[in-house]
Structure formats: C-alpha cells, structure tokens
Short mmCIF file of C-alpha atoms and ligand atoms in Angstrom, two decimals:
data_model
loop_
_atom_site.label_atom_id
_atom_site.label_comp_id
_atom_site.label_asym_id
_atom_site.label_seq_id
_atom_site.Cartn_x
_atom_site.Cartn_y
_atom_site.Cartn_z
CA MET Z 1 7.09 -20.00 33.59
CA LYS Z 2 6.76 -23.18 31.26
CA ALA Z 3 8.75 -22.93 27.84
CA MET Z 4 9.86 -24.97 25.06
CA ILE Z 5 13.59 -24.76 25.12
CA LEU Z 6 16.10 -25.42 22.19
CA ASN Z 7 18.92 -26.48 24.02
CA ARG Z 8 21.45 -27.13 20.88
CA PRO Z 9 21.13 -26.14 17.11
CA GLY Z 10 18.80 -28.77 15.37
CA GLU Z 11 17.71 -30.53 18.44
CA ALA Z 12 14.32 -31.09 19.23
CA PHE Z 13 12.69 -28.71 21.95
CA THR Z 14 12.45 -29.68 25.59
CA LEU Z 15 9.88 -28.31 27.97
CA GLY Z 16 11.39 -26.51 30.66
CA ASP Z 17 11.07 -23.83 33.26
CA ARG Z 18 12.14 -20.25 32.77
CA PRO Z 19 11.71 -17.44 35.16
CA ASP Z 20 8.84 -15.18 34.47
CA PRO Z 21 9.98 -12.08 32.50
CA HIS Z 22 9.78 -8.58 33.89
CA PRO Z 23 10.00 -5.68 31.58
CA ARG Z 24 13.18 -3.53 31.43
CA PRO Z 25 12.45 0.26 30.19
CA GLY Z 26 11.00 0.35 26.93
CA GLU Z 27 9.68 -3.19 27.06
CA ALA Z 28 6.46 -5.08 27.38
CA VAL Z 29 5.48 -8.45 28.33
CA MET Z 30 2.60 -10.68 26.57
CA ARG Z 31 1.03 -13.51 27.87
CA VAL Z 32 0.84 -15.79 24.71
CA ARG Z 33 -2.53 -17.13 23.75
CA ALA Z 34 -1.63 -18.38 20.13
CA ALA Z 35 1.24 -18.85 17.90
CA GLY Z 36 1.91 -19.92 14.19
CA VAL Z 37 4.31 -22.46 13.01
CA GLY Z 38 5.90 -22.67 9.80
CA LEU Z 39 8.93 -23.58 7.63
CA THR Z 40 11.21 -20.82 8.49
CA LEU Z 41 11.40 -22.12 11.97
CA ILE Z 42 12.94 -25.13 10.74
CA ASN Z 43 15.81 -23.10 9.06
CA MET Z 44 16.00 -21.09 12.42
CA ARG Z 45 16.38 -24.07 14.62
CA SER Z 46 19.46 -25.11 12.55
CA GLU Z 47 20.83 -21.48 13.17
CA ARG Z 48 20.87 -20.48 9.77
CA PHE Z 49 19.44 -17.24 10.75
CA GLY Z 50 22.35 -16.89 13.65
CA GLY Z 51 21.63 -16.63 17.35
CA ILE Z 52 22.83 -18.54 20.17
CA THR Z 53 21.31 -21.35 22.28
CA PRO Z 54 19.58 -22.03 24.40
CA ARG Z 55 16.69 -20.29 23.13
CA VAL Z 56 12.95 -20.12 23.14
CA MET Z 57 11.58 -19.83 19.58
CA GLY Z 58 8.39 -18.57 18.32
CA HIS Z 59 7.65 -15.30 16.55
CA GLU Z 60 4.07 -15.67 15.19
CA LEU Z 61 2.18 -14.60 18.23
CA GLY Z 62 -1.06 -13.16 19.50
CA GLY Z 63 -1.91 -12.60 23.04
CA ASP Z 64 -2.54 -10.11 25.96
CA ILE Z 65 -0.11 -7.56 27.40
CA VAL Z 66 0.42 -7.83 31.10
CA ALA Z 67 3.35 -5.71 32.12
CA VAL Z 68 4.94 -2.65 30.59
CA GLY Z 69 8.18 -1.13 31.46
CA ASP Z 70 8.99 2.48 32.37
CA GLY Z 71 8.69 5.08 29.55
CA VAL Z 72 6.45 2.81 27.30
CA THR Z 73 3.67 4.65 25.55
CA GLY Z 74 1.02 3.60 23.15
CA ILE Z 75 0.40 0.03 24.74
CA SER Z 76 -1.21 -0.72 28.04
CA VAL Z 77 -1.78 -3.66 30.08
CA GLY Z 78 -4.85 -5.76 28.85
CA ASP Z 79 -4.30 -4.85 25.13
CA ARG Z 80 -4.65 -7.52 22.69
CA CYS Z 81 -1.51 -7.63 20.50
CA ALA Z 82 0.37 -9.40 17.85
CA VAL Z 83 4.08 -9.66 17.44
CA TYR Z 84 6.16 -7.82 14.87
CA PHE Z 85 9.18 -10.23 13.90
CA TYR Z 86 11.90 -7.99 13.25
CA LEU Z 87 14.00 -6.14 15.64
CA THR Z 88 14.78 -2.92 14.35
CA CYS Z 89 16.26 0.41 15.25
CA GLY Z 90 13.23 2.69 14.38
CA ARG Z 91 16.15 5.65 13.81
CA CYS Z 92 17.97 4.70 10.47
CA ARG Z 93 16.82 5.95 6.96
CA TRP Z 94 15.00 2.66 6.16
CA CYS Z 95 13.21 2.77 9.58
CA ARG Z 96 12.24 6.12 9.13
CA GLY Z 97 11.23 5.66 5.53
CA GLY Z 98 9.02 2.80 6.32
CA ARG Z 99 10.94 0.03 5.10
CA GLU Z 100 12.37 -1.25 8.31
CA THR Z 101 13.32 -4.72 7.22
CA LEU Z 102 16.10 -3.31 5.65
CA CYS Z 103 17.14 -1.44 9.03
CA GLU Z 104 20.98 -0.61 9.08
CA ASN Z 105 21.16 -1.50 12.80
CA PHE Z 106 19.22 -4.84 12.48
CA GLY Z 107 19.17 -6.22 15.88
CA GLY Z 108 17.89 -9.85 14.34
CA TYR Z 109 14.68 -11.85 14.80
CA VAL Z 110 12.18 -12.39 17.61
CA GLY Z 111 12.73 -16.19 18.55
CA VAL Z 112 16.54 -16.26 17.19
CA HIS Z 113 18.45 -13.18 18.83
CA ARG Z 114 16.05 -13.04 21.90
CA ASP Z 115 13.23 -15.30 23.24
CA GLY Z 116 10.16 -15.61 21.52
CA GLY Z 117 6.85 -17.07 22.26
CA PHE Z 118 6.91 -20.89 22.71
CA ALA Z 119 6.51 -20.09 26.05
CA GLU Z 120 3.68 -18.78 28.49
CA TYR Z 121 5.20 -15.28 28.43
CA VAL Z 122 7.20 -13.16 25.69
CA CYS Z 123 9.07 -10.01 26.69
CA LEU Z 124 10.15 -7.68 23.65
CA PRO Z 125 10.83 -4.07 22.91
CA ALA Z 126 7.34 -2.35 23.32
CA GLU Z 127 7.54 -1.26 19.46
CA ASN Z 128 7.24 -5.04 18.49
CA PHE Z 129 3.52 -5.41 19.84
CA LEU Z 130 0.86 -4.16 17.65
CA PRO Z 131 -2.72 -4.00 18.66
CA ILE Z 132 -5.09 -6.79 17.19
CA PRO Z 133 -8.36 -5.22 15.69
CA ASP Z 134 -11.55 -5.97 17.16
CA GLY Z 135 -13.11 -9.37 15.74
CA LEU Z 136 -9.78 -10.79 15.00
CA SER Z 137 -8.88 -13.89 17.17
CA TYR Z 138 -5.54 -14.44 18.71
CA GLU Z 139 -4.69 -17.26 16.28
CA VAL Z 140 -5.40 -15.20 13.28
CA ALA Z 141 -3.52 -12.42 14.36
CA ALA Z 142 -0.64 -14.87 15.02
CA VAL Z 143 -0.79 -16.40 11.30
CA ALA Z 144 -1.27 -12.80 9.89
CA ALA Z 145 2.15 -12.10 11.33
CA ASP Z 146 4.40 -14.11 9.03
CA ALA Z 147 2.30 -16.25 6.67
CA VAL Z 148 0.03 -13.36 5.46
CA ASN Z 149 1.81 -10.10 5.88
CA THR Z 150 4.85 -11.52 4.08
CA ASN Z 151 2.51 -11.76 0.90
CA TRP Z 152 0.73 -8.35 1.48
CA HIS Z 153 4.33 -6.75 1.09
CA CYS Z 154 5.25 -9.18 -1.84
CA MET Z 155 2.14 -8.75 -3.94
CA ARG Z 156 1.71 -5.16 -3.52
CA GLU Z 157 5.31 -3.87 -3.44
CA ARG Z 158 7.61 -6.33 -5.18
CA ALA Z 159 5.64 -8.42 -7.41
CA ARG Z 160 3.14 -5.14 -7.96
CA LEU Z 161 0.33 -7.06 -9.10
CA ASN Z 162 -2.34 -5.62 -11.13
CA PRO Z 163 -5.85 -7.24 -11.92
CA HIS Z 164 -4.68 -7.82 -15.52
CA ASP Z 165 -1.54 -9.77 -14.49
CA THR Z 166 -1.27 -13.57 -14.45
CA VAL Z 167 1.00 -14.57 -11.51
CA LEU Z 168 2.93 -18.06 -11.14
CA LEU Z 169 3.33 -19.14 -7.29
CA ILE Z 170 6.00 -21.67 -6.87
CA GLY Z 171 5.31 -23.53 -3.43
CA ALA Z 172 1.70 -22.43 -3.31
CA GLY Z 173 0.40 -25.22 -1.29
CA GLY Z 174 2.82 -24.40 1.68
CA GLY Z 175 2.13 -22.32 4.70
CA VAL Z 176 3.02 -18.93 3.23
CA GLY Z 177 2.06 -19.84 -0.58
CA ILE Z 178 -1.30 -20.81 0.48
CA HIS Z 179 -2.16 -17.42 1.71
CA GLY Z 180 -0.30 -16.03 -1.17
CA VAL Z 181 -2.88 -17.45 -3.36
CA GLN Z 182 -5.70 -15.70 -1.49
CA VAL Z 183 -3.57 -12.23 -1.51
CA ALA Z 184 -2.78 -12.37 -5.12
CA LYS Z 185 -6.52 -12.93 -5.85
CA LEU Z 186 -7.36 -10.16 -3.73
CA PHE Z 187 -5.14 -7.97 -5.87
CA GLY Z 188 -6.92 -9.37 -8.78
CA ALA Z 189 -4.54 -11.36 -10.41
CA ARG Z 190 -5.17 -14.56 -12.24
CA VAL Z 191 -3.13 -17.33 -10.17
CA ILE Z 192 -1.23 -20.27 -11.27
CA ALA Z 193 -0.37 -22.56 -8.49
CA ALA Z 194 2.76 -24.84 -8.79
CA ASP Z 195 3.63 -27.34 -6.07
CA VAL Z 196 4.79 -31.10 -5.62
CA SER Z 197 1.67 -32.78 -4.83
CA ASP Z 198 -2.15 -32.93 -6.16
CA GLU Z 199 -3.30 -32.62 -2.48
CA LYS Z 200 -1.46 -29.26 -2.12
CA LEU Z 201 -2.83 -28.35 -5.56
CA ALA Z 202 -6.30 -29.02 -4.51
CA LEU Z 203 -5.87 -26.94 -1.49
CA ALA Z 204 -4.42 -23.96 -3.65
CA ARG Z 205 -7.50 -24.51 -6.10
CA GLN Z 206 -9.86 -24.60 -3.02
CA TRP Z 207 -8.40 -21.05 -1.87
CA GLY Z 208 -8.81 -19.53 -5.41
CA ALA Z 209 -6.10 -20.69 -7.80
CA ASP Z 210 -7.37 -20.68 -11.39
CA GLU Z 211 -4.78 -22.95 -12.64
CA THR Z 212 -2.45 -25.53 -11.22
CA ILE Z 213 0.93 -27.24 -12.12
CA ASN Z 214 2.26 -30.37 -10.44
CA VAL Z 215 5.79 -29.96 -10.96
CA ARG Z 216 6.51 -33.78 -10.42
CA SER Z 217 4.30 -34.40 -13.53
CA VAL Z 218 5.32 -31.80 -16.20
CA ALA Z 219 8.66 -31.87 -17.91
CA ASN Z 220 9.10 -28.04 -17.52
CA VAL Z 221 7.32 -25.67 -15.35
CA ALA Z 222 8.17 -22.65 -17.17
CA GLN Z 223 7.01 -24.15 -20.46
CA GLU Z 224 3.87 -25.28 -18.85
CA ALA Z 225 3.28 -21.75 -17.25
CA LYS Z 226 3.86 -20.28 -20.97
CA ARG Z 227 1.45 -22.68 -22.53
CA LEU Z 228 -1.25 -21.47 -19.84
CA THR Z 229 -0.47 -17.78 -20.81
CA GLY Z 230 -0.83 -18.20 -24.66
CA GLY Z 231 2.83 -18.42 -24.90
CA LYS Z 232 3.47 -15.21 -23.57
CA GLY Z 233 4.57 -15.96 -19.93
CA VAL Z 234 3.48 -14.60 -16.63
CA ASP Z 235 3.52 -10.98 -15.26
CA ALA Z 236 5.02 -12.17 -12.03
CA ALA Z 237 6.47 -15.27 -10.75
CA VAL Z 238 6.77 -15.78 -6.76
CA ASP Z 239 9.30 -18.31 -5.48
CA TYR Z 240 8.46 -19.57 -2.01
CA VAL Z 241 10.85 -22.46 -2.14
CA GLY Z 242 13.94 -20.57 -2.95
CA HIS Z 243 16.14 -23.27 -4.61
CA GLY Z 244 18.36 -22.18 -7.53
CA GLU Z 245 16.34 -24.34 -9.78
CA THR Z 246 12.85 -23.12 -8.59
CA PHE Z 247 13.97 -19.35 -8.95
CA LYS Z 248 15.38 -20.41 -12.47
CA THR Z 249 11.76 -21.56 -13.38
CA ALA Z 250 10.42 -18.34 -11.99
CA ILE Z 251 12.58 -16.06 -14.21
CA GLU Z 252 12.10 -18.49 -17.22
CA SER Z 253 8.51 -18.10 -16.94
CA LEU Z 254 8.15 -14.43 -17.23
CA THR Z 255 6.71 -12.20 -20.01
CA THR Z 256 8.24 -8.80 -21.21
CA SER Z 257 8.44 -6.55 -18.26
CA GLY Z 258 7.76 -9.54 -15.74
CA ARG Z 259 8.85 -9.57 -12.12
CA ALA Z 260 10.41 -12.63 -10.56
CA VAL Z 261 10.33 -12.27 -6.78
CA ILE Z 262 12.27 -14.65 -4.39
CA VAL Z 263 10.55 -15.25 -0.96
CA GLY Z 264 11.81 -18.65 0.23
CA VAL Z 265 15.02 -19.08 1.99
CA GLY Z 266 16.59 -22.01 0.17
CA ARG Z 267 19.82 -22.68 -1.14
CA GLY Z 268 21.46 -22.93 -4.56
CA GLU Z 269 22.51 -20.35 -7.57
CA VAL Z 270 20.92 -19.27 -10.69
CA THR Z 271 22.48 -17.92 -13.95
CA PHE Z 272 20.33 -15.88 -16.28
CA ASN Z 273 21.11 -13.89 -19.63
CA PRO Z 274 21.75 -10.17 -18.54
CA PHE Z 275 21.13 -8.79 -22.34
CA GLY Z 276 17.66 -10.65 -21.75
CA LEU Z 277 16.73 -7.98 -19.09
CA VAL Z 278 17.75 -5.31 -21.39
CA LEU Z 279 15.41 -6.48 -23.98
CA THR Z 280 12.45 -7.23 -21.75
CA GLU Z 281 13.04 -4.79 -18.79
CA GLN Z 282 12.31 -8.01 -16.71
CA ILE Z 283 13.02 -7.39 -12.95
CA ILE Z 284 14.50 -10.13 -10.65
CA THR Z 285 14.29 -9.23 -6.94
CA GLY Z 286 13.64 -10.40 -3.40
CA SER Z 287 10.78 -9.63 -1.15
CA ARG Z 288 11.51 -9.31 2.58
CA HIS Z 289 8.85 -10.16 5.15
CA SER Z 290 6.84 -7.16 5.80
CA THR Z 291 6.78 -3.83 7.54
CA ARG Z 292 4.92 -2.90 10.64
CA THR Z 293 2.41 -0.93 8.56
CA GLU Z 294 1.79 -3.96 6.34
CA LEU Z 295 1.18 -6.18 9.46
CA ILE Z 296 -1.48 -3.46 10.81
CA GLU Z 297 -3.20 -3.59 7.00
CA THR Z 298 -2.79 -7.28 6.96
CA MET Z 299 -4.66 -7.69 10.23
CA GLU Z 300 -7.40 -5.11 9.07
CA VAL Z 301 -8.02 -7.28 5.85
CA MET Z 302 -8.30 -10.39 7.83
CA ALA Z 303 -10.71 -8.88 10.39
CA ARG Z 304 -12.81 -8.12 7.29
CA GLY Z 305 -12.56 -11.65 6.35
CA LEU Z 306 -10.87 -11.05 2.96
CA VAL Z 307 -8.18 -13.28 3.56
CA LYS Z 308 -8.78 -16.54 5.90
CA PRO Z 309 -6.19 -18.45 7.83
CA VAL Z 310 -5.44 -21.85 6.65
CA VAL Z 311 -4.43 -23.91 9.62
CA GLY Z 312 -3.84 -27.57 9.03
CA MET Z 313 -2.65 -28.67 12.44
CA ARG Z 314 -3.21 -27.42 15.97
CA VAL Z 315 -1.79 -28.57 19.14
CA PRO Z 316 -0.58 -27.42 22.70
CA PHE Z 317 2.48 -25.50 22.48
CA THR Z 318 4.08 -28.23 24.44
CA GLU Z 319 3.71 -30.34 21.55
CA VAL Z 320 5.27 -28.08 18.98
CA GLU Z 321 7.75 -31.02 18.11
CA THR Z 322 4.69 -32.66 16.27
CA ILE Z 323 4.03 -29.85 13.87
CA PHE Z 324 7.96 -29.80 13.21
CA GLU Z 325 7.80 -33.36 12.05
CA ALA Z 326 4.83 -32.60 9.74
CA LEU Z 327 6.77 -29.69 8.37
CA LEU Z 328 9.84 -31.94 7.67
CA ASN Z 329 7.64 -34.74 6.33
CA GLU Z 330 5.95 -32.19 3.90
CA THR Z 331 2.41 -33.40 5.27
CA LEU Z 332 1.46 -30.30 6.84
CA LEU Z 333 -1.19 -28.47 4.82
CA GLY Z 334 -1.33 -24.78 5.36
CA ARG Z 335 -0.10 -23.33 8.76
CA GLY Z 336 0.56 -25.14 12.16
CA ALA Z 337 -0.84 -23.41 15.25
CA LEU Z 338 -0.34 -23.90 18.86
CA THR Z 339 -2.79 -23.22 21.74
CA TYR Z 340 -2.11 -22.23 25.32
CA PRO Z 341 -3.49 -22.87 28.69
CA ALA Z 342 -6.48 -20.41 29.06
CA THR Z 343 -5.14 -19.06 32.45
ZN1 ZN S 401 16.69 0.97 11.53
#
C-alpha cells in the first residue's frame, strides 16, 4: 500500500510503499477514506509524544473495515468506522470506569506508538474502531474523532458549562478551538473568543462566538474578559494554546467558583496564589481528549447537524505536507482534511 512515512523525527513525510496489513487476533484493518489534520500532529512529529520512527502518522480517521482478525466481535467487514485515538487496556479501573484516557496500562497513541492512517490501510485493535452513524460522512467522522470530541469531554465534564455561564476560549480560532465555540454554544454558554488575528476571530464569530478579544490588540486579556463580564470574570476559561502565559490568563479571568481548563500541549509554567483558591473555590484542571462513549456521542450530535465540521483545507493524503506547512504558518483556518483514492 501507499503510505506517507515519517523517517526521522521532525522531518517531512515521504511517499513510500508498505506491505498491506493483515489483522492479528483481536485486530481489524480499515481502508482509510478520510483523515483530519491538526496541530497535535506537529507535536507528534517532533516526538514530543514519544514513539519511534519510521512511522505512519494519522489518527483522525474514517473508513471501511476490510478485514477482521480471529476473535473479533462487534465489527464486521463493510462497517463504516471512525478511529479512537488512544490505545488503552480496557481492564484497569479507569477503563472500566469510563475514563480510559487515564488508563494505567496506557499503550500510547494511534499514529505515534503504532502506525496510523496517512496510508491506504490502517490496522488497529478492533476496540479502536467505532461505527459511524448513518448520514455522517467519513470526513466529518474523522474531524469528530479529535477536533470535536475533545471539546465534548472538556465542556461537559471539565469546564462543566451551564446555560448561565460565560466561557473564555483562548485559541478559539484554531482547529480544536473553532469546534469548541460550537460545543460551548450547544451547552448554552455565552462565548468570549480570544485569538491572535482578526481573521480567526471573524471565523469564531461566524460559528457562534458572542464576543471576541484580539490578544495582540489589548494590553491584558484577563482584564478585557472581566470588562466583558461586568467586572466579575468568566465562569470557565479553556486554554487551547497551553503556554504558561495563556493558562495564567485563563486563571486570572475567572470569577468565583470558576474553572480554568487546559487542553493545549504547549510549554511553560504558571504560578498562582493558593489562598485565592480557598477564598473562591476556583478549579484549575486539565482535560484529556475523550472517552469512546464521548466519541460516539459526538458523532451522534454531528449526525444531527448540531456541530458542523470546519475544514479550511482539503488535499490528497499524499500531499499532507502542504497542510503541515499551513499549520506552521498559522494560515490554516479550522481543520485540515485529507482525501483518499476512491478504489
Ligand atoms: Zn486501562
């Protein structure tokens, strides 16, 4: 099969040939029909998530099951499926409790610790394939499987949004953030979108943001968020960027009992006043991807048209490098998507 191969960390992909995969017991093979591309892959390509090269990356995937190994139940040849990103054990207390992103026997990530879907076929544990509901395209299912389900988990379980809340989204114009705007609106919150360019903020407004902050044109983002909330601060702040400075802004923007949630995987450190947490019962926390259940729910919600995919660029999978360039140049609006040969 054709595959885009990462030969060394940080390098560009090269088009190469790999043997067609055959499923071992408990595994299945999917013919890839669509893939999503976002900023997480930049971090993965530089090996920040571990893994070894040569590697076929790509974890936001939709396609058709073409082979199943011995002992596989629940999915069959011909099923349309999306891919779940995490390789988890299914047996530990976190997996059994429905919080498998915290798996004690974590096996790593699809596209990092085993080959992903920037190739014609992908072979994974059968549990990593989830059926795509009727009416949902392969591409939308692919985008659901990271750019949207991450927000589904974040807004409901970590930011705990209610219709009376105001939420600040830092990096709202990015590939995950722009879907966060939609999910936050779906939970009824008033959304303040913050990002680095008017173009990204216009996109955020187009998808439902009530207020916007251009972080390059205000002196202090937290103060601006307070001004937009009558001096009180926001009930929740989600940081998609994940630098020390941006998360500090998230914390400083909060009102009493507010929740600061980090999603992005940037770098840096942040300091805060612990006594302030005693007085306010504010919560500082992280949000880690999504469970399988949440991916199923996300696809159902998207099949109903309640959250729409925002795809800013679409190229054949053999040209994935052009999307990586757009990500690095910060010119990609929304998610990138890859197309695959029809036969
Ligand atoms: Zn586990």
